Structure formats: C-alpha cells, structure tokens
Amino acid sequence: MEFPNHHRQIVEDLMAGKFILPTERTFEVLNENEEFYTQFFKASFNYDLKFSQDYIYMVSDESNEMLSRDICIFIALLSYELDRDGKNFLERIQYSEFEVEEIENYFTNSSYIDLILSTKQLKDAENRRNFINTLNRRNIIEKVGDNRFVFTSAHKFFMSFAADIVKFENVSE
Amino acid sequence: MKAEPRTILRFLLEYFDIITDLYDTQSQEGVITFEVLNQITEKHGFDIKIQLLEYKILSNVKENFEIRTVYYDLIEFILSEFKPMLPETIEKYHVSIAELFRKIREHIHGDKVILNQRINELSNEIRSFYEMVEKNTISLLNETRELKANVKKVDYREKIIRASRWIDEYIIPLNKILDINHSASIANKLYDVSEFSNKYRLNFDDENTRVNFEKLYFQLIQVNDNLLHQSKILTNELLPLIERIRTESIILTGWITYLKNPYKQKSPRILKRKEITVYSPSTFFNAAELFEQFKNDEVIYFEEEENEAEKWIFDKEHYTQKLKENLPVDNFFKWCNNTLKEDYKKVEIEKFFALTSLAFDADLQLEYTAKPEYEKIKINDLTLTVPKIKINQHGIS
C-alpha cells in the first residue's frame, strides 16, 4: 500500500499534539489527502482531525484540559497586559518577536498575580520557561533563540476560542 | 439683515471661542439652553447674546437657542468636525440626481433655458452629494482613529457595539452607494450622466448648452475620481481598521471574561498526548524489556543447577577396602573400570579419575615393567591409553 509523502512525519507530529502550520510541507500533503487522513486517524485511534487555513490539529475525546487551560491563561494574560500597555495586542502577537524578559515583566507586574501563582505551569520564572518550551513543542510558538520567540498561526486557534466566548455569551443573553 | 457682512465676519473672528463652545454644546446636546448660553458668555467675559441674535447666528427654539444651519455647517467645515451621516441621508441624492437626469434626457430638445437650468442644478446636486460623501468619510475616519487610540477609555463591549454599528450602518451602505458596478448605486447613475453629457457636449445645436454639458462632464470626471478615492479609503483603510477594532475588542472581552474564572470555563479541546512510538517495530519488546527489569528486580532468583558429578563424593575408604579385597590386581586401570561398572550403570570419566587416584596411596605396592606396556580402556565414548600397573599388596602385610 502506498502512503502520501511525509506520512511518517505527519503521523508523528499529529500524535505528538502538534499544530501543523502552512509553512510546513506536511500541511499541503494533509490538505491534499484530507479524506484519507481524517479516516486514518478516526479508524486507528478514534481521533478527529481538524482543518483550517491557519493550522491543522487533532483532537481526542479525552482532552488535555490542564494544558489547554494554561495556554488560554497565558495568551489571555499576555493580550490583556499588551493592551493595557497601549499596544495593539493582536498585531504584536501576530507579527512581532517576544523576549522572555518582556513576558516576565508582564507576568510579574500583572494585576492577575493571584491567578498566576495558582497556575502551576505559570507560577514562577522557571515554570514559565518550561511552559514556553511546551508551547514550542506544540508549534504554538517558534523559538528564534534561547530567549526569543514568535507566535505561529496556531495562536489563532486560541483567539477564536476567546471570540466564541463573547458570541456564545451574547447568544445566551 | 441690518449688519454689514464684514461686521458679521469680524464678529465671528473676534468671538470665535464663544461660538466654538456654543457649537460644541449644540453638537452634544442638540440645543443651547438659556443657562448654558449665559454660562458660556460669562466664562469668556463678553455679553454678546444680543449680537448673536441680531446677526442671526442664533435662533430661538422655544425658550432655548440653536445655531442656524448655515453657520453650523460653516463652523463644522472649518473645524472639520463632521458627524457621520446615515447613508439614508446621502441616498436622497439618488432621487434628485436621477429625477433631474430623467428630465434632461426626456426634454433634451425642449426649452433651452429650462434645460440649462436643470444642467446647473444637476451639477449642484452632484457637488453636494460628493461633499457629503467626503464629509462622511472624514468623520468616520476620525471617529475610528479615536476609537482605536481609545482616548476616551471606551469599554471593550462599547467598542464592539460602535465598531459593528459603523460597519453595518455606515460603511457598508456607503460603499454600496459608491459601487459603480451596482446598478442601483449613485456612482452608477453618475456614470450614465457622464456618458450622456459627453455625447451632448460635442453634439448639440445650442452653444451655451454644449458649454454647460462640457462643464458637467469635466465635473463628473473629477467627481468620479474623487469618489473612487473615497471608496478606496473606505475599503482599504477604514473597513480593515474598524474590523480590526471589532475583532480585537471581541477577543479581549472574551479573554477578560475567561480570566474571571478560568477553572469554571471550558477550555478548547486539544490532543492529550500518549507515549506511543507508532512506527518502531521493537516498541513492544523495548517496553516489555523496560518493564520486566523493574518487575523482576525483586522476584527473580537464581537456582543453581544440579551437578551430579559434584554431588557424587568419592568414598576413598570404601574403594581402598574393595581394592584390598581384590588383591592382587593385575591391571589397576582395568580394575577401576570394572569396579565402577559394577557400582554404576554408566561410568563417568570424573568417577574413573577419582578412583584411579588410589594409585597414589603410599601404602600400595605398584609393580610395572621397565618398559611400559599400554592398553586401551573405553569409558563411554572416550578411549584412554593407560599403562599396565600391577598391585600386589597394600601396606606391610
């Protein structure tokens, strides 16, 4: 049986919980073989493959709630602090590099300090550094040096989640 | 009007600060109350209420006042502080332009005076229409930029509402008015007027009318260019900017709601990683080996193999006695072999060698020829070549 190009890479990345990005060659292969891969992961692992123009990712019935929540808290706090600092947070997150030191400044001086301290992966500088590595492994950010990183287009997954909160709130109202 | 025009203009210049304050009040409140009028004039130290009424800058509305439209528009224009107008207001030009154009077309060979009058009025309507569009674009841009900078610290939810309102109620309808490809748009109507005037500016029997059509035609070229420019501002600058404000505000409002209690909110579903190396063929064995080494660490024990040869202990005393009983023995090695065969079904070489060690007993008297005689003894599969040794007696007997 013949498999599409980069099949092994695709399976390994998706099984590792990575977001596949348009900049990767596997993104195109996945799009070209959407039906095959959707069925492949469903039949093999009962996982659902989700496609969008900015990322492709996989979800299972059992979600990594804790990591997902911590990522949301991280991006939410960063967005809030950037806005409070007079920055266009969407533009900054989408187009600019961040220094770990800058993140540290925002987190240590945040008015949400209680929430930060109660979130295990974000509570101190060392944990935050590890957390940034986790984001890197999941392709949510891309490290461009030891202390610098950029957000990938996968950040839009979390931004659209935030937008949905307002939409659903309005619907329920 | 009693006053001289220059006097009024000088008055406007001299008391411009008071007039600006009155303009602001009317813009915000709709009217200027008597109390507010007093407060403003007192603040600046000039009681000019009488002149304001005399020069017809203010007019009475019941017990309140308002700035007359002509002055209001003038100040608005000077300050470039236009309020966005609903496109419905602009849409009225569609009716007036279309109506004038219809009459010009239908009565093109009618009364020249009326025709020229209609051409001039059409020109005025087009000018007014364009000015209104321009004012609206400027005002929307100003409002949007102000909202973006958020100088007034507008709440995020209010930002969403305002941005949505401007997009849905102002920009999109205004864009429709300016869309030349839309058959019902004013821009499309102006295109028809332009083609018509182009035809008659070159081919009409009355020169005066030709000149008027020519003026109208060139006015329309300019207006079309300007409308295109306004349309570009709306679609390329204003719409993305305002859309971005709306998106940003929605997302930030969502995050703030989320941060209120992230533990009560559902988070987006992401894959829970399982440590499976899908492709390694030795995954199972590697894992089994890994787990077994911990599993067996406590329970495993080594059982020593049973060694029959070691278990067999040579009973020297017994065999020495047996040898004594069999004395004299002509062939010692043969005797060893036969003795063992009697005791055991199978003779192991170890037993044989153990028994031959009796030959070293100092009490035995060995006898062998000077020239050794050899013979072969077969022990299982092994054939040994051994010397012939004779034992006559044990000890001094």
XYZ file of C-alpha atoms in Angstrom:
570
model
C 0.000 0.000 0.000
C 1.260 3.458 -0.850
C 1.102 6.307 1.611
C 1.322 10.041 0.855
C 4.689 11.753 1.108
C 5.923 12.586 4.595
C 3.366 10.195 6.040
C 5.512 9.231 8.993
C 6.265 12.877 9.836
C 2.566 13.737 9.636
C 1.544 10.914 11.943
C 4.316 11.553 14.438
C 3.659 15.299 14.614
C -0.089 14.977 14.978
C 0.220 12.212 17.551
C 2.581 14.473 19.498
C -0.227 17.032 19.694
C 1.453 19.489 17.338
C -0.356 22.046 15.239
C 0.630 21.608 11.594
C 1.272 25.010 10.053
C 1.009 26.342 6.494
C 4.766 26.915 6.484
C 5.367 23.164 6.798
C 5.455 20.867 3.784
C 3.227 18.384 5.607
C 0.411 20.982 5.677
C -0.073 20.750 1.940
C 0.088 16.950 1.949
C -2.557 16.829 4.666
C -4.810 19.179 2.752
C -4.410 17.183 -0.431
C -5.243 13.973 1.428
C -7.815 15.343 3.843
C -10.267 12.485 3.434
C -7.615 9.793 3.797
C -6.082 11.235 6.944
C -9.434 12.001 8.526
C -10.425 8.353 8.103
C -6.967 7.075 9.006
C -6.886 8.759 12.415
C -10.527 8.035 13.120
C -10.169 4.336 12.353
C -6.767 3.924 14.013
C -7.147 5.971 17.182
C -10.665 7.420 17.195
C -9.115 10.890 16.881
C -10.660 13.761 14.911
C -8.579 15.780 12.510
C -9.489 19.474 12.231
C -8.583 21.593 9.232
C -8.392 25.384 8.945
C -6.471 27.735 6.691
C -4.060 28.618 9.514
C -3.431 25.231 11.131
C -4.363 21.570 11.204
C -4.627 19.733 14.506
C -6.045 16.627 16.063
C -8.398 16.172 18.990
C -9.315 13.167 21.063
C -12.351 12.534 23.231
C -10.043 12.890 26.150
C -8.656 16.434 26.073
C -5.574 17.757 27.812
C -7.687 20.143 29.874
C -4.911 21.386 32.100
C -2.528 22.299 29.303
C -5.319 23.864 27.272
C -6.434 25.977 30.213
C -2.886 27.092 30.994
C -2.286 28.074 27.363
C -5.509 30.099 27.427
C -4.479 31.814 30.648
C -1.035 32.562 29.201
C -2.366 34.100 25.972
C -5.237 35.866 27.748
C -2.882 37.498 30.238
C -0.429 38.480 27.553
C -3.203 40.003 25.418
C -4.596 41.879 28.380
C -1.217 43.229 29.504
C -0.206 44.248 25.978
C -3.466 46.140 25.564
C -3.050 47.767 28.962
C 0.427 48.782 27.850
C -1.132 50.614 24.887
C -0.034 48.025 22.314
C -2.181 46.530 19.571
C -2.076 43.093 21.097
C -3.354 41.242 18.025
C -0.757 42.826 15.775
C 2.022 42.260 18.296
C 1.146 38.617 18.800
C 0.713 38.047 15.106
C 3.768 39.820 13.767
C 6.349 40.540 16.474
C 9.054 38.715 18.337
C 8.852 38.411 22.099
C 11.672 38.286 24.565
C 11.287 36.039 27.577
C 12.281 39.013 29.715
C 9.356 41.018 28.345
C 6.974 38.189 29.223
C 8.497 38.070 32.694
C 7.878 41.788 33.171
C 4.252 41.464 32.199
C 3.645 38.447 34.403
C 5.444 39.644 37.499
C 3.684 43.014 37.399
C 0.275 41.711 36.398
C -2.807 42.522 38.425
C -3.772 38.862 37.875
C -0.913 37.771 40.133
C -3.179 35.530 42.259
C -4.259 33.598 39.209
C -0.663 33.328 38.012
C 0.517 31.972 41.369
C -2.257 29.395 41.428
C -1.414 28.132 37.934
C 1.308 25.556 38.339
C 2.935 25.958 34.943
C 2.972 29.765 35.127
C 3.662 30.443 38.773
C 7.347 31.351 38.537
C 10.048 32.184 36.016
C 11.405 28.648 35.794
C 7.984 27.093 35.242
C 7.163 29.751 32.699
C 10.355 28.975 30.835
C 9.418 25.296 30.733
C 5.937 26.246 29.650
C 7.337 28.240 26.736
C 9.214 25.087 25.700
C 5.936 23.169 25.832
C 4.328 25.770 23.569
C 7.277 25.364 21.234
C 6.853 21.578 21.130
C 3.188 22.021 20.240
C 4.058 24.511 17.444
C 2.100 27.313 19.111
C 5.252 29.395 19.236
C 8.549 29.111 17.425
C 11.719 29.792 19.344
C 14.130 32.018 17.452
C 16.843 31.893 20.061
C 17.289 30.954 23.682
C 15.296 33.925 24.873
C 13.201 34.933 21.920
C 10.166 33.503 20.212
C 7.356 34.331 17.816
C 3.795 33.096 17.850
C 2.826 30.840 14.968
C -0.522 30.978 13.187
C -1.721 28.330 15.681
C -2.323 31.174 18.161
C -5.466 31.946 16.146
C -6.983 28.722 17.456
C -6.997 30.238 20.941
C -8.021 33.710 19.719
C -11.088 32.294 18.013
C -11.897 30.466 21.250
C -11.848 33.832 23.058
C -14.080 35.393 20.396
C -16.512 32.491 20.772
C -16.864 33.220 24.494
C -18.403 36.605 23.646
C -20.520 35.214 20.814
C -21.968 32.438 22.958
C -22.489 34.831 25.837
C -24.466 37.100 23.560
C -26.495 34.186 22.247
C -27.301 33.018 25.769
C -28.265 36.525 26.741
C -30.073 91.709 7.895
C -29.054 95.016 9.359
C -25.363 94.342 9.898
C -22.727 94.610 7.245
C -21.290 91.268 6.057
C -17.761 92.319 7.103
C -19.065 93.240 10.557
C -20.533 89.753 10.961
C -17.320 88.101 9.759
C -15.253 90.264 12.109
C -17.663 89.375 14.920
C -17.233 85.650 14.144
C -13.469 86.064 14.199
C -13.410 88.101 17.406
C -15.710 85.800 19.397
C -14.757 82.536 17.735
C -14.006 80.850 21.089
C -17.533 81.546 22.349
C -19.047 80.395 19.049
C -16.955 77.187 19.161
C -18.221 76.465 22.692
C -21.784 77.042 21.546
C -21.164 74.777 18.564
C -19.836 72.014 20.861
C -22.852 72.358 23.131
C -25.275 72.071 20.268
C -23.368 69.126 18.793
C -23.615 67.241 22.070
C -26.930 68.399 23.490
C -28.883 69.246 20.350
C -29.867 72.698 21.725
C -28.332 75.529 23.734
C -30.300 76.349 26.858
C -30.551 79.891 28.175
C -28.498 78.934 31.242
C -25.731 77.400 29.191
C -25.664 80.425 26.887
C -25.195 82.642 29.966
C -22.513 80.386 31.406
C -20.511 80.378 28.165
C -20.662 84.124 27.649
C -19.811 84.781 31.306
C -16.884 82.378 31.137
C -15.352 84.448 28.342
C -16.328 87.761 29.936
C -18.349 89.090 26.971
C -22.104 89.505 26.905
C -22.764 89.076 23.180
C -26.207 87.491 23.377
C -27.871 90.401 21.586
C -25.407 90.403 18.668
C -25.700 86.626 18.310
C -29.428 87.031 17.788
C -29.147 90.250 15.800
C -26.637 88.801 13.311
C -28.909 85.732 13.027
C -26.180 83.409 14.205
C -28.519 82.025 16.867
C -32.229 81.467 16.546
C -34.865 80.934 19.235
C -36.305 77.488 19.682
C -38.992 77.884 22.329
C -37.010 79.035 25.380
C -33.721 77.666 24.077
C -31.380 78.521 21.230
C -29.694 76.871 18.335
C -27.051 77.884 15.813
C -28.546 78.473 12.390
C -27.738 75.725 9.875
C -25.647 77.951 7.613
C -23.342 78.945 10.489
C -23.373 75.475 11.976
C -22.222 73.991 8.643
C -19.598 76.695 8.278
C -18.101 76.044 11.706
C -18.339 72.303 11.182
C -16.473 72.703 7.905
C -13.837 74.984 9.403
C -13.258 72.623 12.336
C -13.536 69.503 10.158
C -15.679 68.074 12.897
C -18.251 66.271 10.897
C -20.582 63.771 12.401
C -21.077 60.626 10.413
C -24.321 60.787 8.489
C -26.515 57.828 7.883
C -26.278 56.744 4.255
C -30.047 57.156 4.036
C -29.394 60.900 4.157
C -26.975 60.639 1.258
C -29.324 58.310 -0.584
C -31.721 61.228 -1.144
C -29.304 62.477 -3.810
C -30.012 59.374 -5.786
C -33.596 60.519 -6.186
C -32.803 64.150 -7.009
C -29.969 63.323 -9.441
C -31.997 60.589 -11.152
C -35.034 62.847 -11.463
C -33.096 65.794 -12.909
C -31.247 63.495 -15.297
C -34.522 61.898 -16.445
C -35.999 65.298 -17.193
C -32.892 66.480 -19.041
C -32.928 63.333 -21.172
C -36.626 63.479 -21.920
C -36.647 67.215 -22.697
C -33.287 67.477 -24.377
C -34.836 69.265 -27.313
C -37.230 71.322 -25.197
C -36.862 74.771 -23.699
C -33.138 75.639 -23.680
C -33.424 77.924 -20.656
C -35.027 75.210 -18.546
C -32.575 72.638 -19.898
C -29.590 74.743 -18.889
C -31.163 75.432 -15.507
C -31.594 71.687 -14.981
C -27.992 71.006 -16.012
C -26.793 73.597 -13.464
C -28.973 72.147 -10.723
C -27.790 68.658 -11.541
C -24.252 69.951 -11.214
C -25.096 71.460 -7.798
C -26.689 68.232 -6.599
C -23.655 66.236 -7.672
C -21.377 68.695 -5.829
C -23.473 68.470 -2.675
C -23.569 64.719 -2.935
C -19.814 64.474 -3.226
C -19.224 66.907 -0.366
C -21.484 64.865 1.847
C -19.657 61.650 0.969
C -16.332 63.293 1.646
C -17.532 64.676 4.982
C -18.804 61.268 5.954
C -15.567 59.515 5.084
C -13.533 62.080 7.029
C -15.824 61.857 10.027
C -15.789 58.053 10.015
C -12.015 58.026 9.765
C -11.690 60.455 12.663
C -14.113 58.526 14.813
C -12.389 55.230 14.004
C -8.916 56.538 14.760
C -10.158 57.988 18.012
C -11.726 54.687 18.938
C -8.516 52.895 18.031
C -6.452 55.167 20.269
C -9.239 54.869 22.829
C -8.504 58.246 24.354
C -11.936 58.312 25.939
C -11.302 54.905 27.567
C -14.324 53.357 25.981
C -15.275 49.977 27.419
C -14.431 46.960 25.218
C -18.057 45.993 24.845
C -18.955 49.552 23.829
C -16.122 49.415 21.295
C -17.596 46.278 19.761
C -21.018 47.925 19.563
C -19.672 51.106 17.983
C -17.416 49.326 15.524
C -20.234 46.995 14.493
C -22.638 49.904 14.097
C -20.253 51.849 11.874
C -19.559 48.872 9.707
C -23.162 47.757 9.328
C -24.954 51.104 9.298
C -22.466 53.479 7.714
C -19.576 51.947 5.841
C -21.196 49.040 4.023
C -24.232 51.088 2.840
C -21.963 53.982 1.894
C -19.809 51.611 -0.079
C -22.877 50.402 -1.928
C -23.686 53.989 -2.892
C -20.168 54.363 -4.267
C -20.056 50.988 -6.009
C -20.114 51.796 -9.694
C -20.799 48.160 -10.560
C -24.012 48.189 -8.568
C -26.838 49.204 -10.937
C -28.800 50.974 -8.176
C -25.818 52.956 -6.853
C -25.448 56.706 -7.211
C -21.992 56.196 -8.693
C -23.565 54.099 -11.429
C -26.114 56.813 -12.104
C -23.333 59.392 -12.333
C -21.630 57.200 -14.896
C -24.770 57.355 -17.047
C -24.897 61.141 -16.636
C -21.242 61.353 -17.621
C -21.772 59.362 -20.831
C -24.821 61.442 -21.705
C -23.099 64.773 -21.133
C -20.063 63.596 -23.080
C -22.308 62.946 -26.070
C -24.063 66.322 -25.985
C -21.049 68.462 -25.128
C -19.823 67.657 -28.639
C -23.092 67.402 -30.493
C -25.752 69.976 -29.632
C -27.093 72.848 -31.621
C -27.036 75.399 -28.754
C -23.568 76.514 -27.824
C -24.470 77.606 -24.298
C -25.938 74.176 -23.588
C -22.846 72.495 -25.068
C -20.690 74.521 -22.673
C -22.874 73.518 -19.753
C -22.674 69.846 -20.729
C -18.918 70.231 -21.054
C -18.671 71.705 -17.553
C -20.869 68.920 -16.212
C -18.775 66.294 -17.982
C -15.469 67.530 -16.552
C -17.033 67.952 -13.145
C -18.119 64.313 -13.307
C -14.649 63.138 -14.319
C -13.306 64.855 -11.222
C -16.138 63.611 -9.016
C -15.698 60.036 -10.244
C -12.008 60.180 -9.443
C -12.745 61.556 -6.010
C -15.473 59.009 -5.319
C -13.098 56.248 -6.318
C -10.596 57.669 -3.878
C -13.235 57.800 -1.113
C -14.283 54.267 -1.895
C -10.668 53.125 -1.631
C -10.338 54.828 1.747
C -13.439 53.018 2.917
C -12.489 49.575 1.684
C -8.714 49.639 2.075
C -8.272 51.673 5.210
C -11.427 52.259 7.148
C -13.087 48.879 6.882
C -9.988 46.827 7.838
C -9.208 49.262 10.656
C -12.669 49.183 12.115
C -12.962 45.439 11.554
C -9.737 45.044 13.491
C -11.038 47.168 16.362
C -14.120 44.995 16.474
C -12.120 41.726 16.373
C -9.644 42.965 18.989
C -12.421 44.079 21.287
C -14.312 40.812 20.910
C -11.200 38.749 21.667
C -10.142 40.900 24.593
C -13.627 40.871 26.061
C -13.582 37.084 25.693
C -10.225 36.819 27.475
C -11.312 39.116 30.286
C -14.450 37.013 30.759
C -12.284 33.887 30.723
C -9.793 35.266 33.237
C -12.585 35.973 35.713
C -12.685 32.265 36.391
C -10.719 30.031 34.055
C -11.446 26.965 36.183
C -15.164 27.241 35.580
C -14.848 27.816 31.842
C -14.457 25.061 29.314
C -11.115 25.227 27.590
C -10.680 24.363 23.911
C -10.072 20.700 23.227
C -6.517 19.744 22.380
C -4.978 16.320 21.999
C -3.888 14.500 25.109
C -0.572 13.006 24.133
C 0.000 9.321 24.600
C 3.513 7.963 24.612
C 3.181 5.731 21.594
C 6.015 5.327 19.148
C 3.881 4.233 16.315
C 6.491 3.150 13.889
C 9.231 1.424 15.880
C 8.903 -2.329 15.277
C 10.663 -3.036 18.548
C 8.377 -0.796 20.634
C 6.657 -3.749 22.254
C 9.876 -5.570 23.090
C 11.586 -2.421 24.291
C 8.658 -1.668 26.532
C 8.492 -5.289 27.757
C 12.193 -5.238 28.500
C 11.907 -1.940 30.311
C 9.037 -3.067 32.486
C 10.396 -6.535 33.087
C 13.618 -5.272 34.507
C 11.686 -3.497 37.238
C 9.200 -6.288 37.635
C 11.843 -8.990 38.023
C 14.098 -6.968 40.176
C 12.593 -8.339 43.354
C 11.125 -11.681 42.445
C 13.823 -13.182 40.301
C 16.258 -15.635 41.907
C 18.832 -17.938 40.515
C 18.594 -21.614 41.174
C 21.894 -23.357 40.960
C 21.978 -26.133 38.507
C 22.236 -29.575 39.956
C 25.621 -31.030 39.319
C 25.595 -34.770 39.688
C 29.321 -35.113 39.383
C 29.868 -32.799 42.265
C 27.186 -34.431 44.231
C 28.934 -37.733 43.864
C 31.546 -37.893 46.575
C 34.373 -40.307 46.172
C 34.374 -42.673 49.093
C 38.107 -43.368 49.250
C 37.850 -45.631 52.260
C 35.236 -47.831 50.614
C 37.200 -48.272 47.414
C 40.512 -48.790 49.243
C 38.847 -51.604 51.147
C 37.462 -53.019 47.943
C 40.883 -52.897 46.335
C 42.382 -54.701 49.304
C 39.805 -57.419 48.974
C 40.596 -57.898 45.293
C 44.369 -58.029 45.716
C 46.389 -58.879 43.862
C 45.157 -56.831 40.900
C 46.935 -57.486 37.613
C 45.710 -54.390 35.846
C 44.859 -51.465 38.079
C 43.100 -49.273 35.482
C 41.059 -52.164 34.216
C 40.047 -52.921 37.779
C 38.925 -49.331 38.259
C 36.773 -49.527 35.175
C 35.224 -52.853 36.108
C 34.601 -51.800 39.704
C 32.760 -48.703 38.629
C 30.767 -50.668 36.100
C 29.637 -52.930 38.893
C 28.503 -49.974 41.022
C 27.048 -47.774 38.288
C 25.340 -48.403 35.045
C 27.243 -45.628 33.422
C 30.829 -44.757 34.237
C 31.659 -41.058 34.105
C 35.179 -40.049 33.460
C 35.253 -37.991 36.664
C 34.469 -41.093 38.712
C 37.103 -43.042 36.858
C 39.794 -40.448 37.555
C 38.680 -40.181 41.149
C 39.103 -43.940 41.581
C 42.480 -44.004 39.845
C 43.722 -41.591 42.496
C 44.050 -44.703 44.738
C 47.213 -45.468 42.837
C 48.869 -42.631 44.714
C 48.204 -44.288 48.029
C 51.665 -44.680 49.517
C 50.696 -47.988 51.106
C 50.115 -49.625 47.765
C 52.899 -51.510 46.179
C 52.824 -50.918 42.489
C 54.556 -53.052 40.012
C 55.178 -52.228 36.413
C 57.607 -53.223 33.786
C 60.670 -51.177 32.943
C 59.362 -50.773 29.509
C 55.774 -49.633 29.928
C 53.024 -51.733 28.477
C 49.976 -49.827 27.396
C 46.476 -50.863 26.803
C 43.289 -49.146 25.872
C 40.266 -48.722 28.115
C 36.974 -47.498 26.826
C 34.933 -45.313 29.117
C 31.709 -44.350 27.432
C 32.762 -42.678 24.196
C 36.228 -41.996 25.447
C 39.145 -44.321 24.846
C 42.044 -43.943 27.269
C 45.512 -45.295 26.722
C 46.809 -46.316 30.142
C 49.894 -48.189 31.400
C 49.516 -51.664 32.834
C 50.101 -51.496 36.572
C 50.008 -54.435 38.887
C 49.206 -54.155 42.578
C 50.241 -56.956 44.740
C 49.593 -55.824 48.261
C 48.504 -52.958 50.448
C 50.651 -51.910 53.330
C 53.079 -54.183 55.001
C 51.216 -57.412 55.029
